[in-house]
Short mmCIF file of C-alpha atoms in Angstrom, two decimals:
data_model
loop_
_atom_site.label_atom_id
_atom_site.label_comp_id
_atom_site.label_asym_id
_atom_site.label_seq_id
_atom_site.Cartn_x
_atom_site.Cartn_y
_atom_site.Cartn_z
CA UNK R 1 131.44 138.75 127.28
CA UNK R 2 127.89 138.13 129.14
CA UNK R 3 126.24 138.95 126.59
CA UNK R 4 128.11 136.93 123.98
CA UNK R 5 127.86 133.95 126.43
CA UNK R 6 123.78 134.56 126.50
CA UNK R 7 123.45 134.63 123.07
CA UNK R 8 125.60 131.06 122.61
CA UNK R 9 123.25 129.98 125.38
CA UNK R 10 120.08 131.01 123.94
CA UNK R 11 121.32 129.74 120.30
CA UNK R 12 121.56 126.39 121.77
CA UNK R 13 118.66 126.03 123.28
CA UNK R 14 116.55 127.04 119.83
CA UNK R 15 119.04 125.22 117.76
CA UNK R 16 118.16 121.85 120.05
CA UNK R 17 114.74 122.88 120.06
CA UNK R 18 114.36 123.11 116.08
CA UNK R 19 116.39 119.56 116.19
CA UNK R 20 113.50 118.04 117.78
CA UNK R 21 111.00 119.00 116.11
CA UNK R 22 112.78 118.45 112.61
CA UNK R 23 113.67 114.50 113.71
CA UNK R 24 109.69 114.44 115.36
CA UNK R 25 108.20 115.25 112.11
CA UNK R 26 110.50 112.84 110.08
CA UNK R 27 107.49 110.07 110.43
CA UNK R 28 104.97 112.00 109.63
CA UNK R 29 106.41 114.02 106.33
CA UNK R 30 107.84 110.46 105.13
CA UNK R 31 104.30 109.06 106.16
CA UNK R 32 102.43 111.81 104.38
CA UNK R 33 104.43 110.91 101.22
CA UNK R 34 103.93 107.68 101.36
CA UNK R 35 100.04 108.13 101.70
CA UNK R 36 99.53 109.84 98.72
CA UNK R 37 101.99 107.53 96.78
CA UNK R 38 100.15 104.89 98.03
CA UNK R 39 96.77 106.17 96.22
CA UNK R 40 98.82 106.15 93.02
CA UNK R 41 99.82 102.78 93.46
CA UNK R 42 96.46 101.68 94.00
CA UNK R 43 95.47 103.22 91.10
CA UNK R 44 98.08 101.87 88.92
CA UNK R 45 97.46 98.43 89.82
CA UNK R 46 93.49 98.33 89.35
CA UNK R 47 93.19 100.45 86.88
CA UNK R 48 96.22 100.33 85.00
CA UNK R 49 97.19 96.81 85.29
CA UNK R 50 100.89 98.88 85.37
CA UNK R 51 103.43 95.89 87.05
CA UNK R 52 105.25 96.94 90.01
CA UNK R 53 108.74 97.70 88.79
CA UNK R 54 107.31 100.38 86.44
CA UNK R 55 105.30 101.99 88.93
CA UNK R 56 108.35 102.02 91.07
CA UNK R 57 110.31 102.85 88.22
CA UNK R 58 108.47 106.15 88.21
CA UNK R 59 108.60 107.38 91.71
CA UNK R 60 109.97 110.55 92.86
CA UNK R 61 109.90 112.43 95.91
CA UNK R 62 110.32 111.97 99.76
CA UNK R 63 108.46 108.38 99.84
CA UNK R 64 110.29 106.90 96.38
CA UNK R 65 113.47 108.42 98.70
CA UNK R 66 112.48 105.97 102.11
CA UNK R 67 110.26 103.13 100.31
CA UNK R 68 110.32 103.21 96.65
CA UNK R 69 113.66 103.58 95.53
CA UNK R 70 115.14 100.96 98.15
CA UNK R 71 112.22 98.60 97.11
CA UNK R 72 113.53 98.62 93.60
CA UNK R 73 117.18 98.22 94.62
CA UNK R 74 116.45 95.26 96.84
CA UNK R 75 114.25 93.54 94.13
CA UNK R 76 117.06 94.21 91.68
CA UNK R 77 119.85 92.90 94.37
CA UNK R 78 118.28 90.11 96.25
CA UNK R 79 115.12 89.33 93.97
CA UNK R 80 115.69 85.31 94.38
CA UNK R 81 114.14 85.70 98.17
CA UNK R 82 110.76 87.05 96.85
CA UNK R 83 109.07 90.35 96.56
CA UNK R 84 107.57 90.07 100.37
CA UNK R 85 111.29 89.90 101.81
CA UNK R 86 112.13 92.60 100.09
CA UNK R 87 108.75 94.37 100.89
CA UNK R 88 109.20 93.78 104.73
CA UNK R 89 113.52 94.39 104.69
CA UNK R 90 112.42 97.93 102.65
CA UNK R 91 109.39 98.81 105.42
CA UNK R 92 111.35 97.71 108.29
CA UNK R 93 113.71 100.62 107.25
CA UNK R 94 111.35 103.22 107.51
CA UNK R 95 111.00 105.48 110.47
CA UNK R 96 108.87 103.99 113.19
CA UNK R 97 105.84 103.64 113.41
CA UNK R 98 105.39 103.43 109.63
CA UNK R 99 106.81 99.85 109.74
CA UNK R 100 103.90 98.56 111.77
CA UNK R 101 100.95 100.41 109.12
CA UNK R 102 102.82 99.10 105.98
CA UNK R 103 104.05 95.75 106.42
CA UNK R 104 100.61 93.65 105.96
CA UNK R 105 101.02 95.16 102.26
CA UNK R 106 104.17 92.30 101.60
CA UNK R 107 102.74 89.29 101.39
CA UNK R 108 99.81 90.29 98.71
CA UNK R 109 102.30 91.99 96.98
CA UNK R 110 103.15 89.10 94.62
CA UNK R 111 99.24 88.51 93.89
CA UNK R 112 98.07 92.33 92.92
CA UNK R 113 94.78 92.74 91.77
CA UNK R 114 91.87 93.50 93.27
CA UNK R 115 92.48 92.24 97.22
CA UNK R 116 95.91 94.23 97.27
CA UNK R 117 94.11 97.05 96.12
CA UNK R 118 91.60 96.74 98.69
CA UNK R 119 94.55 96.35 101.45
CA UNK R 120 96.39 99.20 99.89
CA UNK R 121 93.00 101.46 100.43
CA UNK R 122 92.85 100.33 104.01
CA UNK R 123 96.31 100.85 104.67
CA UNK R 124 95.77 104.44 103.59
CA UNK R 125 93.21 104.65 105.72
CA UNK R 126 95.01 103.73 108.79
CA UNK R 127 98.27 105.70 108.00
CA UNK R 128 95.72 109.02 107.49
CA UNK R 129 94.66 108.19 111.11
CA UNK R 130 98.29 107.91 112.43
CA UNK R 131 98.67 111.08 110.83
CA UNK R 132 96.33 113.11 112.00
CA UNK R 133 96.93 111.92 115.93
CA UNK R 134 100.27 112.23 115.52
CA UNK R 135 100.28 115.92 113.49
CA UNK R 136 98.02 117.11 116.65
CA UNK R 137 100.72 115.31 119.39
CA UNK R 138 103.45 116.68 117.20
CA UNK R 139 102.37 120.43 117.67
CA UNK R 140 101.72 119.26 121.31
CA UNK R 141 105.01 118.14 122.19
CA UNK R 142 106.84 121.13 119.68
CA UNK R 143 105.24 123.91 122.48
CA UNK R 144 106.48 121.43 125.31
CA UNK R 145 109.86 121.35 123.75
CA UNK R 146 109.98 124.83 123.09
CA UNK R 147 108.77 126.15 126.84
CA UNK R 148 111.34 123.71 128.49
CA UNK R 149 114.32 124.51 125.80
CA UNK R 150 113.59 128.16 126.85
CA UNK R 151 113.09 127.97 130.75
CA UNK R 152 116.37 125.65 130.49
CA UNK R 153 118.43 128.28 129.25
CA UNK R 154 117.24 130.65 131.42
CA UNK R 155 118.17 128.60 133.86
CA UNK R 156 121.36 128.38 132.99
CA UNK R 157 121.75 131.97 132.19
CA UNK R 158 120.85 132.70 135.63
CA UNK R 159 123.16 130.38 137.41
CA UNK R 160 125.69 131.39 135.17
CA UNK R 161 125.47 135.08 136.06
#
């Protein structure tokens, strides 16, 4: 029965321990999708001349699943209140901090051309940076997690004994 109760113990602790690291890397795979979507888009609008609702139209994966796909909705919904609302309702759903790195993109939205495709290249810019610091604090904080998760249940193992 110990070692039944050890084993539930020790389960726990890894099971909470994988559960923070799955919801810490959340921003950073949805960011990392978004990046390289965001390179498309850029290329569809100043190369292409593509309009938005067939490049978003044609989206797949985990950043048409958190930005493109609810874009399109809310333009197809509540397209009176302007592309920007929608733009800045869709980013403001997205797992912080990605809000902050995406939400300049709204209001040049409506133009396109050339100045949103220079904001979309900086924006891809910043967003790589967040992702790099944030990849290297992620594997950081996944050893903290893991040591204490561990020493916890030890812990408790011990007391419990």
């Amino acid at each position: 029965m110990k070692g039944l109760g050890i084993l539930l113990v020790l389960w726990g602790a890894g099971y909470f321990c994988l559960q923070q690291r799955r919801d810490g890397l959340l921003p950073v795979q949805v960011g990392r999708a978004i990046l390289d979507d965001l390179s498309v888009v850029g290329y569809q609008i100043r190369v292409c001349r593509t309009p938005l609702p067939d490049i978003l139209e044609g989206a797949h994966g985990l950043g048409a699943d958190w930005l493109w796909r609810p874009l399109l909705e809310r333009l197809r919904s509540e397209g009176a209140r302007g592309l920007p609302w929608c733009w800045q309702e869709t980013a403001a759903a997205l797992p912080p901090p990605l809000e902050r790195y995406l939400a300049p993109l709204g209001p040049l939205l409506p133009a396109g051309g050339e100045r949103l495709a220079a904001a979309i290249e900086e924006t891809r810019e910043e967003l790589a940076g967040f992702l790099r610091a944030e990849t290297a604090r992620q594997a950081s904080r996944g050893r903290v997690t893991a040591a204490l998760c561990l020493s916890g249940a030890c812990l408790l193992i011990l007391v419990l004994i």
